[in-house]
mmCIF file of C-alpha atoms in Angstrom:
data_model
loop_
_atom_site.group_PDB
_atom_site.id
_atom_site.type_symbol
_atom_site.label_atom_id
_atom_site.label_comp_id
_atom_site.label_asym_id
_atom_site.label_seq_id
_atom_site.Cartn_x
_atom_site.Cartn_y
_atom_site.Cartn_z
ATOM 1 C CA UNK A 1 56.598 107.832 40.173
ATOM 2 C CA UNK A 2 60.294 107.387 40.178
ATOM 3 C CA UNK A 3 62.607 106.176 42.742
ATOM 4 C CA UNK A 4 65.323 109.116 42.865
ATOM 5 C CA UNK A 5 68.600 107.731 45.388
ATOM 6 C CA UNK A 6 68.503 108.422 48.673
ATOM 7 C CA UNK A 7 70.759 112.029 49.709
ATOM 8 C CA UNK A 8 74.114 111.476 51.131
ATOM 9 C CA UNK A 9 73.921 112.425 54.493
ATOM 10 C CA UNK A 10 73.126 116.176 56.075
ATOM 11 C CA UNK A 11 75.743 117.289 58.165
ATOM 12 C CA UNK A 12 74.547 119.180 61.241
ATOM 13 C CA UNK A 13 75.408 122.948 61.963
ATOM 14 C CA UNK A 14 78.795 122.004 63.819
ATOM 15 C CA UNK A 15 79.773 119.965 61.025
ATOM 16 C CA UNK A 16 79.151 122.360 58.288
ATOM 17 C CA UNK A 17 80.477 125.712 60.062
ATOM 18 C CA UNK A 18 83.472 123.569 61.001
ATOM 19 C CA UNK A 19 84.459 121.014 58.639
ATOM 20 C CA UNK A 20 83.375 122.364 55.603
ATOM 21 C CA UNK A 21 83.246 126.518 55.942
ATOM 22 C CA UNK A 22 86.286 126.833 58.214
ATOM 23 C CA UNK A 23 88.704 124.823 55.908
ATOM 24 C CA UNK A 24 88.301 127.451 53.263
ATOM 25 C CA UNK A 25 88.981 130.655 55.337
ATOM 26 C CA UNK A 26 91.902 128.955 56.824
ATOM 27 C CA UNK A 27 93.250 128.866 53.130
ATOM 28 C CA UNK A 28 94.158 132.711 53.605
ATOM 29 C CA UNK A 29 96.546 131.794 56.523
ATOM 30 C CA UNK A 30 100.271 133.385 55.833
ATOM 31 C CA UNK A 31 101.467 131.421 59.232
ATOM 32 C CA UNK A 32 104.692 129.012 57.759
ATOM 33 C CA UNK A 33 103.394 126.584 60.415
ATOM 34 C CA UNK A 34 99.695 126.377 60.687
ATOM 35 C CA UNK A 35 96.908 127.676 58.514
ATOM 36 C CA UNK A 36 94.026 128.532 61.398
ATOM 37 C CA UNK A 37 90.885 129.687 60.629
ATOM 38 C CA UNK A 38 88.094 131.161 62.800
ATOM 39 C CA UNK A 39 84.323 131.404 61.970
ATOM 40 C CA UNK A 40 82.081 133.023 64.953
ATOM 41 C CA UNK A 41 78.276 132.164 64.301
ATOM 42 C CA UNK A 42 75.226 133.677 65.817
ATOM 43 C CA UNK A 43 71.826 131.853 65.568
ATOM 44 C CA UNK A 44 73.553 129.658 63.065
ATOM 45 C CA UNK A 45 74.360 132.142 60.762
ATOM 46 C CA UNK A 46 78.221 133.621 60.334
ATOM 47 C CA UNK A 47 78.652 136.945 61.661
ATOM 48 C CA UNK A 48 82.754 137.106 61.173
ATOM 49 C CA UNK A 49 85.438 134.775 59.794
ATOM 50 C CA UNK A 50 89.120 135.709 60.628
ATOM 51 C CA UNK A 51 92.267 133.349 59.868
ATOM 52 C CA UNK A 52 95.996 133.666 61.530
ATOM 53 C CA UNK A 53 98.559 136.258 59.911
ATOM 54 C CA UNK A 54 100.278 139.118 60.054
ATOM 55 C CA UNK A 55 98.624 142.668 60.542
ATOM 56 C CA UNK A 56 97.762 145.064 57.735
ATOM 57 C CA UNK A 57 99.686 146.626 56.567
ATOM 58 C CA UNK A 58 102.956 144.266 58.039
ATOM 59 C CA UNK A 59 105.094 141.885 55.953
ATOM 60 C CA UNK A 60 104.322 138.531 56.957
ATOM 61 C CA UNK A 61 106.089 135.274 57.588
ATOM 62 C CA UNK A 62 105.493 134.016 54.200
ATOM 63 C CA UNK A 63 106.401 137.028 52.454
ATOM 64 C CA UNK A 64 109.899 137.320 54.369
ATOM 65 C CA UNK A 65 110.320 133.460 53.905
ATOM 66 C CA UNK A 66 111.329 132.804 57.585
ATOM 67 C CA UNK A 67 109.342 132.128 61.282
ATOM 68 C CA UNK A 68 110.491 133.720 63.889
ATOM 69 C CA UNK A 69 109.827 130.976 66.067
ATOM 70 C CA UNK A 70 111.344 128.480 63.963
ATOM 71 C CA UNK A 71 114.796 130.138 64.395
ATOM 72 C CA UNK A 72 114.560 130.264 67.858
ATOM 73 C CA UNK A 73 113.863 126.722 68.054
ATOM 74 C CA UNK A 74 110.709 127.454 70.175
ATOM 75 C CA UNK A 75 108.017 124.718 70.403
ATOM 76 C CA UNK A 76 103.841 125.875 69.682
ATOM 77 C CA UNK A 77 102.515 127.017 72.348
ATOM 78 C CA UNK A 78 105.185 129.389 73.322
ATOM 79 C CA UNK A 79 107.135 132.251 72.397
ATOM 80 C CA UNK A 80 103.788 134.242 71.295
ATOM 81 C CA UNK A 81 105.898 137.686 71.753
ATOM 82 C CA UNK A 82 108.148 136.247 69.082
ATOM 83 C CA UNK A 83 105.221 135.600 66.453
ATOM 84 C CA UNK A 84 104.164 138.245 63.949
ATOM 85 C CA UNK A 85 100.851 136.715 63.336
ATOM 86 C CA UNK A 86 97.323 137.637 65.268
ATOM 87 C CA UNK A 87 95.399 133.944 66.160
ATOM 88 C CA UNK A 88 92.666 133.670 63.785
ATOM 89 C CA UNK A 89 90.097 134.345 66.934
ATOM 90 C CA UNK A 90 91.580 137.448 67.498
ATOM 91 C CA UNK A 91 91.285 138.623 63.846
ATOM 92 C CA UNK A 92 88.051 137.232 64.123
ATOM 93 C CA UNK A 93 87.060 139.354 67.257
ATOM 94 C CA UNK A 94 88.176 142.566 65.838
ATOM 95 C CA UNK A 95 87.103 141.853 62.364
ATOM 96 C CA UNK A 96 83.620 141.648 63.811
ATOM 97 C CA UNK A 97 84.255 144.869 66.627
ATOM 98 C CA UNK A 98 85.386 146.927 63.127
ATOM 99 C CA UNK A 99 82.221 145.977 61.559
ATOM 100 C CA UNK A 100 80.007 147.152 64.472
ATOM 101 C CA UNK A 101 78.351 143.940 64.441
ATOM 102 C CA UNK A 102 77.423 142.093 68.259
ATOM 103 C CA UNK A 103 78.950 138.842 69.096
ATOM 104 C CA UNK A 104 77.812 138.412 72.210
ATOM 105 C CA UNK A 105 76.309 134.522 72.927
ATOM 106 C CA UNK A 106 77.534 133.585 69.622
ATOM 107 C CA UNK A 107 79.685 130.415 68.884
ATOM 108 C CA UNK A 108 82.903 130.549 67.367
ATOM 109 C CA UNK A 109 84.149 127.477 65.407
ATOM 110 C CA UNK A 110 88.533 127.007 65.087
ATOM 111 C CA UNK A 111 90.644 124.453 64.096
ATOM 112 C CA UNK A 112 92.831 124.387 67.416
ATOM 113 C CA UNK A 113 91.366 125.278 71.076
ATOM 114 C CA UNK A 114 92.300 128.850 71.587
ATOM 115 C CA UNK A 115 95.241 129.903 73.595
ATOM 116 C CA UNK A 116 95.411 132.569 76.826
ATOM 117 C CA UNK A 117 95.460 135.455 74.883
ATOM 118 C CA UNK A 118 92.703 134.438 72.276
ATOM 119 C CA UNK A 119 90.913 132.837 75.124
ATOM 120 C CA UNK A 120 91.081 136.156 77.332
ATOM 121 C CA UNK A 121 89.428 137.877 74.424
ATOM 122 C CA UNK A 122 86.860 135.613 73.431
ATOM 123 C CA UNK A 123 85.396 135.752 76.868
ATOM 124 C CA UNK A 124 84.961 139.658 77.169
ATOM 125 C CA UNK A 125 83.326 138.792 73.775
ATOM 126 C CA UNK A 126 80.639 137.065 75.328
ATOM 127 C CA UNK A 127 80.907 134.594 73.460
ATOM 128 C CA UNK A 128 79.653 130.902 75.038
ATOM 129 C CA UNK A 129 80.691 128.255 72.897
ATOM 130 C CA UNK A 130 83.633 127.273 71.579
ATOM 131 C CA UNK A 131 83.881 124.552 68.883
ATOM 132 C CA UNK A 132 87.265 122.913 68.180
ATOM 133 C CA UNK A 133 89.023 119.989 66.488
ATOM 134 C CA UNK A 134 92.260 119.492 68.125
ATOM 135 C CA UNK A 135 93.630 120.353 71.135
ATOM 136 C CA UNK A 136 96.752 123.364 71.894
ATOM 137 C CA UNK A 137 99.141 122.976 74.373
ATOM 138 C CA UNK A 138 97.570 125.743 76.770
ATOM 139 C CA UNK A 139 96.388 124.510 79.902
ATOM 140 C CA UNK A 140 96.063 128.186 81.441
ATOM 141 C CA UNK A 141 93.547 129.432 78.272
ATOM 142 C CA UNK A 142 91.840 126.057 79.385
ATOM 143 C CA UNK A 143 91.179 126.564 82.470
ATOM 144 C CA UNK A 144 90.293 130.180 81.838
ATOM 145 C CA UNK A 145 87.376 129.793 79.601
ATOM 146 C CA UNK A 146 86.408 126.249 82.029
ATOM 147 C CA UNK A 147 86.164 129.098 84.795
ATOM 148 C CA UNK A 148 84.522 131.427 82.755
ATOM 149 C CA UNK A 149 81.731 128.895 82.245
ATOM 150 C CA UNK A 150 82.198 128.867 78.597
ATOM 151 C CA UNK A 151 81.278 125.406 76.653
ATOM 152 C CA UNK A 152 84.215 123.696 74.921
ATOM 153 C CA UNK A 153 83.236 120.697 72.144
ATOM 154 C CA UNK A 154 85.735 118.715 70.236
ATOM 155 C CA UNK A 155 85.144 117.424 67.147
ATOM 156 C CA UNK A 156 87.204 114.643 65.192
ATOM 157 C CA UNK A 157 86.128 114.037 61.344
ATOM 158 C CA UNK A 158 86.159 110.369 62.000
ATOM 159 C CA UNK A 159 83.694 110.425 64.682
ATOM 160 C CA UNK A 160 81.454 113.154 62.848
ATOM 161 C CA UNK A 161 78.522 112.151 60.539
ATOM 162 C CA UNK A 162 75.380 114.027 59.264
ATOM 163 C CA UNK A 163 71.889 111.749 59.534
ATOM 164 C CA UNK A 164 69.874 111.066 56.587
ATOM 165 C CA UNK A 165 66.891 113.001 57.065
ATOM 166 C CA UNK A 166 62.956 113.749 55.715
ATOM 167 C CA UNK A 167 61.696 110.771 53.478
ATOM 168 C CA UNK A 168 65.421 109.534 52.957
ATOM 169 C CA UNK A 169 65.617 108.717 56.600
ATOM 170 C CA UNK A 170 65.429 104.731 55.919
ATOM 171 C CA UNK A 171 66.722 103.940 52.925
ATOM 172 C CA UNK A 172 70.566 103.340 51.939
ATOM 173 C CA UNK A 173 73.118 106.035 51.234
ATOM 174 C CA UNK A 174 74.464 105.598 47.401
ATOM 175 C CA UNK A 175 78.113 106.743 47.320
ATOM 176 C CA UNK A 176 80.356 106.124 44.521
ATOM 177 C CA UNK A 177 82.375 104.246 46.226
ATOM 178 C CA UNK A 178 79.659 101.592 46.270
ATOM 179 C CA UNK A 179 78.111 102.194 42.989
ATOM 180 C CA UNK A 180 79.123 99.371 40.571
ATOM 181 C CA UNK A 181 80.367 101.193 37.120
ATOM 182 C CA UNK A 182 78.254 100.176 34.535
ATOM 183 C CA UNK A 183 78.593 102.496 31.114
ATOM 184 C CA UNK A 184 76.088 102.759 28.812
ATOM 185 C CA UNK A 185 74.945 100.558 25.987
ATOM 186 C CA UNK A 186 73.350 102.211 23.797
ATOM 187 C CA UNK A 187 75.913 103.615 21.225
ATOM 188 C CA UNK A 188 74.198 106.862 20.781
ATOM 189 C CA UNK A 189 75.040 107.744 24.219
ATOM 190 C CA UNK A 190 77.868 109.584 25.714
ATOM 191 C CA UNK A 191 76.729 108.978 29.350
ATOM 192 C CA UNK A 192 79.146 107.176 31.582
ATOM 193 C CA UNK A 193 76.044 105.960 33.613
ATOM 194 C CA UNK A 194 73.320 103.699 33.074
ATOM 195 C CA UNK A 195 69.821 105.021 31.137
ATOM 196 C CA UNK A 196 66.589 103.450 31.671
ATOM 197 C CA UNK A 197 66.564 103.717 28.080
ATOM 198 C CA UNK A 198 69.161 100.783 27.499
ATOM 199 C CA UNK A 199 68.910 97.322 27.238
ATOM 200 C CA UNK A 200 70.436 96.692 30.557
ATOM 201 C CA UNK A 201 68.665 98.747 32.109
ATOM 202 C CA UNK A 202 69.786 98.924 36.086
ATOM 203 C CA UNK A 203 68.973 101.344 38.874
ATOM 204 C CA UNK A 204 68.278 105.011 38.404
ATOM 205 C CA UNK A 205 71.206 106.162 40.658
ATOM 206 C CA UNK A 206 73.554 107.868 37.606
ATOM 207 C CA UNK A 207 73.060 111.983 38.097
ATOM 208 C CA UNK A 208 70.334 114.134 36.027
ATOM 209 C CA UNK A 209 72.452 115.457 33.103
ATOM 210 C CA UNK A 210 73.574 112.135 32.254
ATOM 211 C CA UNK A 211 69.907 111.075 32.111
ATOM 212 C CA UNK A 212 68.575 113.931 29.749
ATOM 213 C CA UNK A 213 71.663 112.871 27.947
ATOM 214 C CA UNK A 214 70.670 109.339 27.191
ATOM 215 C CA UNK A 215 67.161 110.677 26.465
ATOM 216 C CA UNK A 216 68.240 112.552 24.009
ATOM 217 C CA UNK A 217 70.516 110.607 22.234
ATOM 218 C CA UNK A 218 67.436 107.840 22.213
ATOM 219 C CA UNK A 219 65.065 110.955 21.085
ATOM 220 C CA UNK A 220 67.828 111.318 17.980
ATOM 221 C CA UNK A 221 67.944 106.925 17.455
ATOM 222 C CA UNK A 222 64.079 107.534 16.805
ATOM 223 C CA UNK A 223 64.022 110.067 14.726
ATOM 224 C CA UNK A 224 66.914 108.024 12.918
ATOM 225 C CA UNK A 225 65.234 105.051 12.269
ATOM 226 C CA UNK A 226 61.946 106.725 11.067
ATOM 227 C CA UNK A 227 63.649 108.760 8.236
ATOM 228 C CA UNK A 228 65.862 106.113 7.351
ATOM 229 C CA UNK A 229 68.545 108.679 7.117
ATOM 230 C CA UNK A 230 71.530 108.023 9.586
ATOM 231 C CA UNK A 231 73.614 110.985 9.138
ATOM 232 C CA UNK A 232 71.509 114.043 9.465
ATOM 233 C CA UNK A 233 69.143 112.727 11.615
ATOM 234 C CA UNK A 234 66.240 114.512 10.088
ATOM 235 C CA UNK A 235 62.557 113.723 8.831
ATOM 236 C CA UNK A 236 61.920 112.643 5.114
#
């Protein structure tokens, strides 16, 4: 039986939908100051995705090369009549509305905690949880959706960390970081990584290619040293 490394930790639902899923649709942003995204979730599965920009169909920020807030001088959290961008849980919203598909008690998953205006809509939503990583200088959209009896969680990547789980639950997590690099002896094989095939032979923890790929090569040694012949590798 062999002893395969023990997975790198799961993250849970909150920590995939938000630090792994939302970083990616916030890469669509065109806001010159902040690349939002949005991901609204129902029964753990993603229902809509929206990120901040302009409208269809308008020019926005980045293609004119200028913010209108940055020429006024106007710090975040103000001068929304100013901005030509939706918030990424408004695009969200509609995105979802357009598509005829029901949000209601769903969770919705952004980078920043919403604002009044994205807060206003996300409660005629129905949606009841809100999952965040940094705060937004909005007390009023605070103490809206507080009010409104909606649940607020913030999230930091430092404190966040999936559990090992099933039969890996008690053994140590292998990271590279911790893995000591130890290449391969055996000449005939381009793994990076340890075999079990070499002569110092160490812990299985190098990935499956790079073990076919020292069984192989040891496969073609064989054959090698049978035949006699070291340059074709083939059978007298």
């Amino acid at each position: 039986m062999t002893d395969r490394p023990a997975r790198k930790p799961r993250p849970s639902w909150d920590e995939y939908f938000l630090f792994h899923v939302l970083p990616a649709v916030a890469l669509r942003s065109t806001c010159l100051r902040r690349h939002v995204g949005a991901v609204v979730t129902v029964g753990n599965r993603i229902v809509a995705t929206g990120y901040n920009g302009a409208p269809g169909g308008v020019r926005s920020c980045d293609e004119l090369g200028y913010c209108n807030k940055d020429r006024k001088g106007l710090a975040s959290g103000t001068g929304h009549d100013l901005c030509l961008a939706s918030h990424s849980e408004q695009n969200c919203i509609n995105s979802a509305a357009r598509s005829g598909v029901s949000i209601e008690g769903g969770t919705i998953y952004v980078n920043v905690r919403p604002c009044v205006h994205c807060a206003k809509s996300i409660i005629n939503a129905g949606i009841k949880r809100i999952v965040y990583q940094k705060d937004y200088p909005d007390e009023l959209g605070m103490r809206l959706l507080t009010e409104a009896g909606i649940q607020l969680v913030q999230m930091n990547p430092e404190e966040a960390s999936g559990k090992p789980y099933g039969r890996f639950a008690n053994r140590p997590v292998l990271t590279d970081s911790i893995q000591p690099p130890h290449p391969c002896r055996n000449r005939f094989c381009r793994s990076s990584r340890q075999s079990p095939f070499c002569t110092a032979r160490q812990p299985r923890t190098q990935p499956w290619p790079a073990r076919n790929a020292c069984r192989q090569s040891q496969r073609l040694r064989l054959r090698r040293c049978r035949s006699g012949n070291r340059h074709t590798g083939r059978a007298n």
